[in-house]
Amino acid sequence: MQKTIETLSGDTPGTTFQFPVLRFAGTDGEAPGAYLQGALHGNELPGVVALHYLVPMLERAEAEGRLRGNVTVVPQANPLASGQHLFQEHMGRYDFQSRGNFNRDFPLLDTPDASNLPSDDAPLAAPVRLKARLLSLALGHDIVLDLHCDDEGPSYLYIARAYWPHMQDLAASLGSVAVLLWDDSSDGAFEEAAWSPYRNLPDEDPSWRRRAVTTVEFRGQSDVTPAFARSDADGLYRFLVARGVIEDATLAPLPAWNGTVTPLERIEMVRAPVGGAVLYHVVPGDRVEEGALLVTLLTAPGEAGGEREVRAPQAGLVLTRKRQRLARTGDDLLKLLGSRPSATAKAGPLES
Ligand SMILES: [Zn+2]
């Protein structure tokens, strides 16, 4: 393993940001390479701890000559987000300065040539230069996995529709409960940027079968435990073996995958019609009928008429819910995977 440090200039004199990059050298130049990063949203740590357990497995494979492809690991990809605290609260999703989502607006390149990306001395704000740096680190790898998590929920995946079912092996490796298929645009999420240079390759292009690019949602923000970290590291390792990045004859074949596949337009983003304390009547994994009571919002606690019920707009599977128990009018409350298009579906990513 080779460790290097990436340094990014801050936007004011005397400030810099750094993050380590761990590289593992494969023995076969023809084997697929893999890039894995965690915590692009600074407070999403299940991927970080999974990578902590994956690294020794990669080191062992490298030492034993079983690592065929090159692997690059960036355990904590966003030092800007990791340092964003306000009054004891960690806020890692949006850049404090621009209020932009750290996982949007990555450069969408036509070719995998990183030389046109802005360098650190470009007159651009640090988050913009960080995005260019992360993309340049990922380019050249056939497999790119961006490890995130949701608020509360099971392990699931976002996958571009063009990659399905080509990436069913990832869902099987990780034991993902669901796969959400997106079309067209994710507003420049990292996975879209990592795929963009290869997006228009014809189906018969030989490199197509090697490629796997996606956003992994490793459960909820509080699901940071040794047991989850080990099992997620095992899942990532299993996938790298399945794709020929690592050799390991001791692994059993991948199990069949029978999770739920849902295009984004069939996902009900159930929102709060009014603000108030949130009482959930369902947990992630519940199957509900149309009209089932999902949430009671307390708009005037203790008073007659002080409750507002939120019911399921169609039958489906409750995938995730919010950690925050005080909702504002219009806030997302939960994701429900339905079987018909949602009346409130919109183009682009599910969340801002
Ligand atoms: Zn995220």
CSV table of N, CA and C and ligand atoms in Angstrom, one decimal, residues 39-44 92-93 101 103-104 146-150 215-217 221, ligand 1:
chain,number,residue,atom,x,y,z
A,39,ALA,N,-17.6,9.3,2.7
A,39,ALA,CA,-17.8,10.6,3.4
A,39,ALA,C,-17.7,11.8,2.5
A,40,LEU,N,-18.2,11.7,1.3
A,40,LEU,CA,-18.2,13.0,0.5
A,40,LEU,C,-19.2,13.9,1.2
A,41,HIS,N,-20.2,13.4,1.7
A,41,HIS,CA,-21.0,14.2,2.7
A,41,HIS,C,-20.4,13.9,4.1
A,42,GLY,N,-19.8,14.9,4.7
A,42,GLY,CA,-18.8,14.6,5.8
A,42,GLY,C,-19.4,13.9,6.9
A,43,ASN,N,-20.7,13.9,7.2
A,43,ASN,CA,-21.2,13.2,8.3
A,43,ASN,C,-21.9,11.9,8.0
A,44,GLU,N,-21.4,11.3,6.9
A,44,GLU,CA,-22.0,9.9,6.5
A,44,GLU,C,-20.8,8.9,6.7
A,92,GLY,N,-22.7,18.2,7.1
A,92,GLY,CA,-21.8,17.8,6.1
A,92,GLY,C,-22.3,17.7,4.7
A,93,ARG,N,-23.6,18.0,4.5
A,93,ARG,CA,-24.2,17.8,3.2
A,93,ARG,C,-24.0,19.0,2.3
A,101,ASN,N,-24.9,21.5,-2.5
A,101,ASN,CA,-24.7,20.1,-2.1
A,101,ASN,C,-23.3,19.6,-2.5
A,103,ASN,N,-22.4,16.8,-3.2
A,103,ASN,CA,-22.5,15.8,-4.2
A,103,ASN,C,-23.4,16.2,-5.4
A,104,ARG,N,-23.2,17.4,-5.8
A,104,ARG,CA,-23.9,17.9,-7.0
A,104,ARG,C,-22.8,18.7,-7.8
A,146,ASP,N,-19.0,5.3,-4.7
A,146,ASP,CA,-19.1,6.4,-3.8
A,146,ASP,C,-20.0,6.1,-2.6
A,147,LEU,N,-19.4,6.0,-1.4
A,147,LEU,CA,-20.1,5.4,-0.3
A,147,LEU,C,-20.8,6.5,0.5
A,148,HIS,N,-22.1,6.4,0.6
A,148,HIS,CA,-22.9,7.4,1.3
A,148,HIS,C,-23.7,6.6,2.3
A,149,CYS,N,-24.7,7.4,3.0
A,149,CYS,CA,-25.7,6.7,3.7
A,149,CYS,C,-26.9,7.6,3.7
A,150,ASP,N,-28.1,7.1,4.2
A,150,ASP,CA,-29.3,7.9,4.3
A,150,ASP,C,-29.5,8.3,5.7
A,215,THR,N,-23.6,5.1,-6.6
A,215,THR,CA,-23.6,5.6,-5.2
A,215,THR,C,-24.2,4.5,-4.3
A,216,VAL,N,-23.4,4.1,-3.3
A,216,VAL,CA,-23.9,3.1,-2.3
A,216,VAL,C,-24.4,3.8,-1.1
A,217,GLU,N,-25.6,3.5,-0.7
A,217,GLU,CA,-26.2,4.0,0.5
A,217,GLU,C,-26.1,2.9,1.6
A,221,GLN,N,-27.4,7.2,9.1
A,221,GLN,CA,-26.2,7.9,9.7
A,221,GLN,C,-25.7,7.4,11.0
B,1,ZN,ZN,-24.5,11.4,0.9
